[in-house]
C-alpha positions in Angstrom: -61.2 -43.7 -58.3 -62.2 -40.2 -56.8 -64.1 -37.4 -57.7 -61.7 -33.7 -57.6 -64.4 -31.3 -55.5 -66.2 -29.0 -57.9 -65.7 -25.3 -57.4 -69.4 -24.7 -55.2 -67.8 -27.6 -52.8 -64.6 -25.7 -52.5 -66.4 -22.3 -51.8 -68.9 -23.7 -49.6 -66.3 -25.3 -48.0 -64.2 -22.3 -47.0 -66.9 -20.2 -46.2 -68.1 -22.6 -43.6 -64.8 -22.5 -42.0 -65.4 -18.6 -42.4 -68.1 -19.3 -40.3 -67.0 -21.8 -37.8 -63.8 -19.4 -37.1 -66.6 -16.3 -36.5 -69.2 -17.7 -33.7 -68.3 -21.9 -33.4 -69.3 -24.7 -34.4 -72.2 -25.6 -32.4 -73.4 -21.9 -33.3 -72.9 -23.4 -36.5 -75.2 -26.2 -35.8 -78.1 -24.5 -34.3 -78.0 -22.1 -36.6 -78.5 -24.8 -39.5 -81.4 -26.6 -37.5 -82.9 -24.1 -37.3 -82.8 -23.4 -40.8 -83.5 -27.7 -42.0 -85.7 -27.6 -39.2 -87.7 -24.6 -39.3 -87.7 -21.9 -42.8 -89.8 -20.2 -42.1 -91.7 -17.7 -39.1 -94.5 -18.0 -37.1 -97.3 -15.2 -38.3 -98.6 -15.4 -35.0 -95.9 -13.5 -33.8 -96.5 -9.5 -35.1 -94.4 -8.3 -33.6 -91.8 -10.4 -35.2 -93.0 -10.4 -38.4 -93.9 -6.3 -38.5 -89.8 -6.8 -37.6 -88.9 -8.7 -41.0 -91.1 -6.9 -43.5 -89.8 -3.2 -42.2 -85.9 -4.9 -42.4 -87.2 -6.5 -45.8 -88.5 -3.5 -47.8 -85.5 -1.1 -46.3 -83.1 -3.9 -47.0 -84.6 -3.6 -50.5 -84.6 0.7 -50.9 -81.1 0.0 -50.3 -79.7 -2.2 -52.6 -81.9 -1.3 -55.9 -81.1 2.5 -54.4 -84.1 3.8 -54.2 -86.3 6.6 -52.7 -88.2 5.7 -49.6 -90.9 7.7 -50.0 -92.1 6.1 -53.1 -91.4 2.5 -52.6 -95.0 1.3 -52.1 -96.1 3.1 -55.2 -94.0 3.6 -57.6 -94.9 2.0 -60.5 -90.9 2.5 -62.3 -89.7 -1.5 -63.1 -87.2 -0.7 -60.4 -89.4 -0.2 -57.7 -91.2 -3.0 -59.1 -88.7 -5.1 -59.3 -87.8 -4.8 -56.0 -91.2 -4.9 -54.2 -91.2 -8.3 -56.2 -88.3 -10.0 -54.8 -89.4 -8.8 -51.4 -92.5 -10.6 -52.4 -90.9 -14.0 -52.9 -89.0 -13.6 -49.9 -91.3 -13.0 -47.7 -93.6 -16.3 -49.2 -89.9 -18.2 -49.3 -89.4 -17.6 -45.1 -92.4 -16.7 -43.5 -95.5 -18.1 -43.7 -97.3 -15.3 -43.9 -100.3 -15.0 -46.8 -100.7 -14.1 -49.6 -103.3 -11.2 -47.7 -100.8 -10.2 -45.2 -97.7 -9.5 -47.8 -100.2 -7.5 -49.7 -101.7 -5.7 -47.2 -98.2 -4.9 -45.6 -96.7 -3.3 -49.0 -100.4 -1.8 -50.2 -100.7 -4.3 -52.8 -103.3 -6.6 -53.8 -102.7 -10.9 -53.2 -102.9 -10.6 -57.1 -100.5 -8.5 -57.0 -97.8 -10.5 -54.4 -99.1 -14.0 -56.3 -98.0 -12.4 -59.8 -94.5 -10.9 -58.7 -93.2 -14.0 -56.6 -94.2 -15.7 -59.4 -92.5 -13.6 -61.7 -89.6 -13.3 -59.7 -88.9 -17.2 -58.7 -89.6 -17.6 -63.2 -86.8 -15.3 -63.3 -84.2 -17.2 -60.4 -84.8 -20.7 -62.7 -82.8 -18.5 -65.6 -80.6 -16.1 -63.6 -78.1 -15.4 -66.5 -81.4 -13.6 -68.0 -81.1 -11.3 -65.5 -77.9 -10.7 -63.4 -78.5 -7.4 -62.2 -81.7 -8.4 -60.9 -80.3 -12.0 -59.2 -77.3 -10.3 -58.0 -79.6 -7.5 -55.9 -82.2 -10.3 -55.1 -79.1 -13.0 -53.9 -78.0 -9.4 -51.7 -81.0 -9.3 -50.3 -81.4 -12.6 -49.6 -78.4 -13.0 -47.7 -79.2 -9.8 -45.7 -82.6 -11.4 -44.3 -81.1 -15.4 -43.6 -78.1 -13.2 -41.2 -81.3 -11.6 -39.7 -83.6 -13.9 -39.1 -80.8 -16.2 -38.0 -80.8 -13.4 -35.6 -84.3 -13.0 -34.9 -85.0 -16.4 -34.1 
């Protein structure tokens, strides 16, 4: 007796087929190998790290529809949420330190730690923050795409 595939599995299969059509089997295998074997970017390359910080902050400004001039300083909830999403994603996808992320975002280590943990907490209950989670996913997908091209 075989079990019926879940909707998530069906969606994954469909996305994999689309991706194979776009980039080919070999490229997809290489991409997946890179993410499985090395999900973080080497922080000894400041040029790459700078490009990642610039990309993610620009993407957060666009997705949250914020004023770029105020992104690093404004304490309005939307700006803080955007920065916290960046902190969490940078902690997940780079090997940079709290201090390094804080320096790039004009924030303290404590703010980066708090923001990253707050987003992690919210990710555990996505239905309680649907708009924030939707924005987070958009930024994350864009970052993964960017990193795949950067490596």
